[in-house]
Amino acid sequence: QVQLVESGGGLVQAGGSLRLSCAASMSISTINLMGWYRQAPGKQRELVATITNGGVTNYANAMNGRFTISKHNAENTVYLQMNSLKPDDTAVYYCNAVGSYDSGQQFNSWGQGTQVTVSS
């Protein structure tokens, strides 16, 4: 199964920026959809942003232009640039990949998550 490894989380002050990375164990150019989700303590996991293999992006309304998802196919990495961070952005951020192998078997894989903490 495709492995996803997130990095780039940490502690930042409100108004600051972070860039998260998600490295995949297979060519992301063949993955139909990749995305970032987050889960705050006591809350359900929610969508942050997604990007298709064709580069079409989608964002949750709450991101309001502050976050940008991108991908580098040659590096098999998806990024999430987060600007103007707020304490409400504090959560564990997870990378997700949805697609199918050459065999036709479908997958929906998650990374282990990376903690983002925004202090006020």
Short mmCIF file of C-alpha atoms in Angstrom, two decimals:
data_model
loop_
_atom_site.label_atom_id
_atom_site.label_comp_id
_atom_site.label_asym_id
_atom_site.label_seq_id
_atom_site.Cartn_x
_atom_site.Cartn_y
_atom_site.Cartn_z
CA GLN A 1 0.00 0.00 0.00
CA VAL A 2 1.20 3.49 -0.73
CA GLN A 3 3.02 5.02 2.24
CA LEU A 4 2.66 8.70 3.10
CA VAL A 5 5.04 10.54 5.41
CA GLU A 6 4.20 14.04 6.61
CA SER A 7 6.67 16.57 7.94
CA GLY A 8 6.93 20.28 8.63
CA GLY A 9 4.62 20.66 11.58
CA GLY A 10 5.58 22.53 14.70
CA LEU A 11 4.85 25.45 17.01
CA VAL A 12 4.28 28.88 15.50
CA GLN A 13 2.86 32.16 16.70
CA ALA A 14 -0.41 33.51 15.38
CA GLY A 15 0.14 35.24 12.06
CA GLY A 16 3.06 33.02 11.19
CA SER A 17 3.54 30.47 8.42
CA LEU A 18 4.40 26.82 8.04
CA ARG A 19 4.85 24.53 5.06
CA LEU A 20 3.85 20.91 5.42
CA SER A 21 5.23 18.18 3.17
CA CYS A 22 3.83 14.77 2.33
CA ALA A 23 6.21 12.32 0.69
CA ALA A 24 4.63 9.37 -1.10
CA SER A 25 6.19 5.97 -1.74
CA MET A 26 4.88 5.85 -5.30
CA SER A 27 4.58 8.21 -8.23
CA ILE A 28 2.00 10.82 -7.28
CA SER A 29 1.35 11.61 -10.93
CA THR A 30 -0.66 8.38 -11.00
CA ILE A 31 -2.63 9.12 -7.84
CA ASN A 32 -6.10 10.43 -8.63
CA LEU A 33 -6.49 12.68 -5.61
CA MET A 34 -4.25 13.82 -2.79
CA GLY A 35 -5.20 16.03 0.06
CA TRP A 36 -4.68 17.43 3.49
CA TYR A 37 -7.08 16.97 6.37
CA ARG A 38 -6.86 18.05 9.97
CA GLN A 39 -8.24 16.96 13.31
CA ALA A 40 -8.34 19.16 16.37
CA PRO A 41 -8.78 17.70 19.87
CA GLY A 42 -12.38 16.65 20.44
CA LYS A 43 -13.37 17.36 16.84
CA GLN A 44 -13.91 15.30 13.72
CA ARG A 45 -11.33 15.14 10.97
CA GLU A 46 -12.06 17.81 8.37
CA LEU A 47 -10.98 18.64 4.86
CA VAL A 48 -8.32 21.29 4.38
CA ALA A 49 -7.47 21.03 0.68
CA THR A 50 -7.19 18.54 -2.17
CA ILE A 51 -5.38 18.40 -5.49
CA THR A 52 -6.07 16.11 -8.43
CA ASN A 53 -3.48 14.41 -10.59
CA GLY A 54 -4.28 17.11 -13.13
CA GLY A 55 -3.54 19.86 -10.64
CA VAL A 56 -7.07 21.00 -9.91
CA THR A 57 -7.31 22.26 -6.33
CA ASN A 58 -10.13 22.52 -3.84
CA TYR A 59 -10.18 24.20 -0.44
CA ALA A 60 -12.40 24.22 2.59
CA ASN A 61 -14.07 27.58 3.07
CA ALA A 62 -12.41 28.06 6.45
CA MET A 63 -9.00 28.28 4.77
CA ASN A 64 -10.18 31.50 3.11
CA GLY A 65 -7.19 31.91 0.82
CA ARG A 66 -4.63 31.45 3.59
CA PHE A 67 -3.56 27.95 2.57
CA THR A 68 -2.14 26.71 -0.73
CA ILE A 69 -1.82 23.08 -1.78
CA SER A 70 0.70 22.14 -4.46
CA LYS A 71 2.61 19.11 -5.67
CA HIS A 72 5.96 18.27 -7.17
CA ASN A 73 5.54 15.14 -9.25
CA ALA A 74 9.26 14.52 -9.71
CA GLU A 75 9.72 14.52 -5.93
CA ASN A 76 6.50 12.59 -5.27
CA THR A 77 5.64 15.23 -2.70
CA VAL A 78 2.56 17.27 -1.93
CA TYR A 79 2.86 20.51 0.01
CA LEU A 80 0.56 22.66 2.10
CA GLN A 81 1.68 26.25 2.53
CA MET A 82 -0.11 27.79 5.49
CA ASN A 83 -0.02 31.55 6.03
CA SER A 84 -1.66 33.90 8.54
CA LEU A 85 -2.07 31.02 10.97
CA LYS A 86 -4.61 31.30 13.76
CA PRO A 87 -4.92 29.43 17.06
CA ASP A 88 -7.98 27.69 15.56
CA ASP A 89 -5.66 26.08 13.01
CA THR A 90 -4.10 24.02 15.79
CA ALA A 91 -4.60 20.36 14.88
CA VAL A 92 -2.93 17.22 13.65
CA TYR A 93 -2.65 17.50 9.87
CA TYR A 94 -2.96 14.32 7.83
CA CYS A 95 -2.02 13.58 4.22
CA ASN A 96 -4.39 11.43 2.17
CA ALA A 97 -4.10 9.67 -1.17
CA VAL A 98 -6.90 8.10 -3.20
CA GLY A 99 -6.29 6.10 -6.32
CA SER A 100 -5.75 2.65 -7.78
CA TYR A 101 -2.80 0.45 -8.50
CA ASP A 102 -1.99 -0.94 -11.94
CA SER A 103 -3.76 -4.11 -10.84
CA GLY A 104 -6.95 -2.12 -10.47
CA GLN A 105 -7.00 -2.42 -6.69
CA GLN A 106 -8.13 0.83 -5.16
CA PHE A 107 -6.53 2.50 -2.17
CA ASN A 108 -7.33 5.24 0.30
CA SER A 109 -4.21 5.83 2.35
CA TRP A 110 -3.39 8.11 5.26
CA GLY A 111 -0.15 9.33 6.73
CA GLN A 112 0.64 9.31 10.43
CA GLY A 113 -0.05 13.02 10.84
CA THR A 114 2.00 16.02 11.87
CA GLN A 115 1.13 18.34 14.75
CA VAL A 116 0.61 22.04 14.10
CA THR A 117 0.25 24.27 17.13
CA VAL A 118 -0.48 27.97 16.80
CA SER A 119 -0.02 30.09 19.90
CA SER A 120 -1.89 33.33 20.50
#
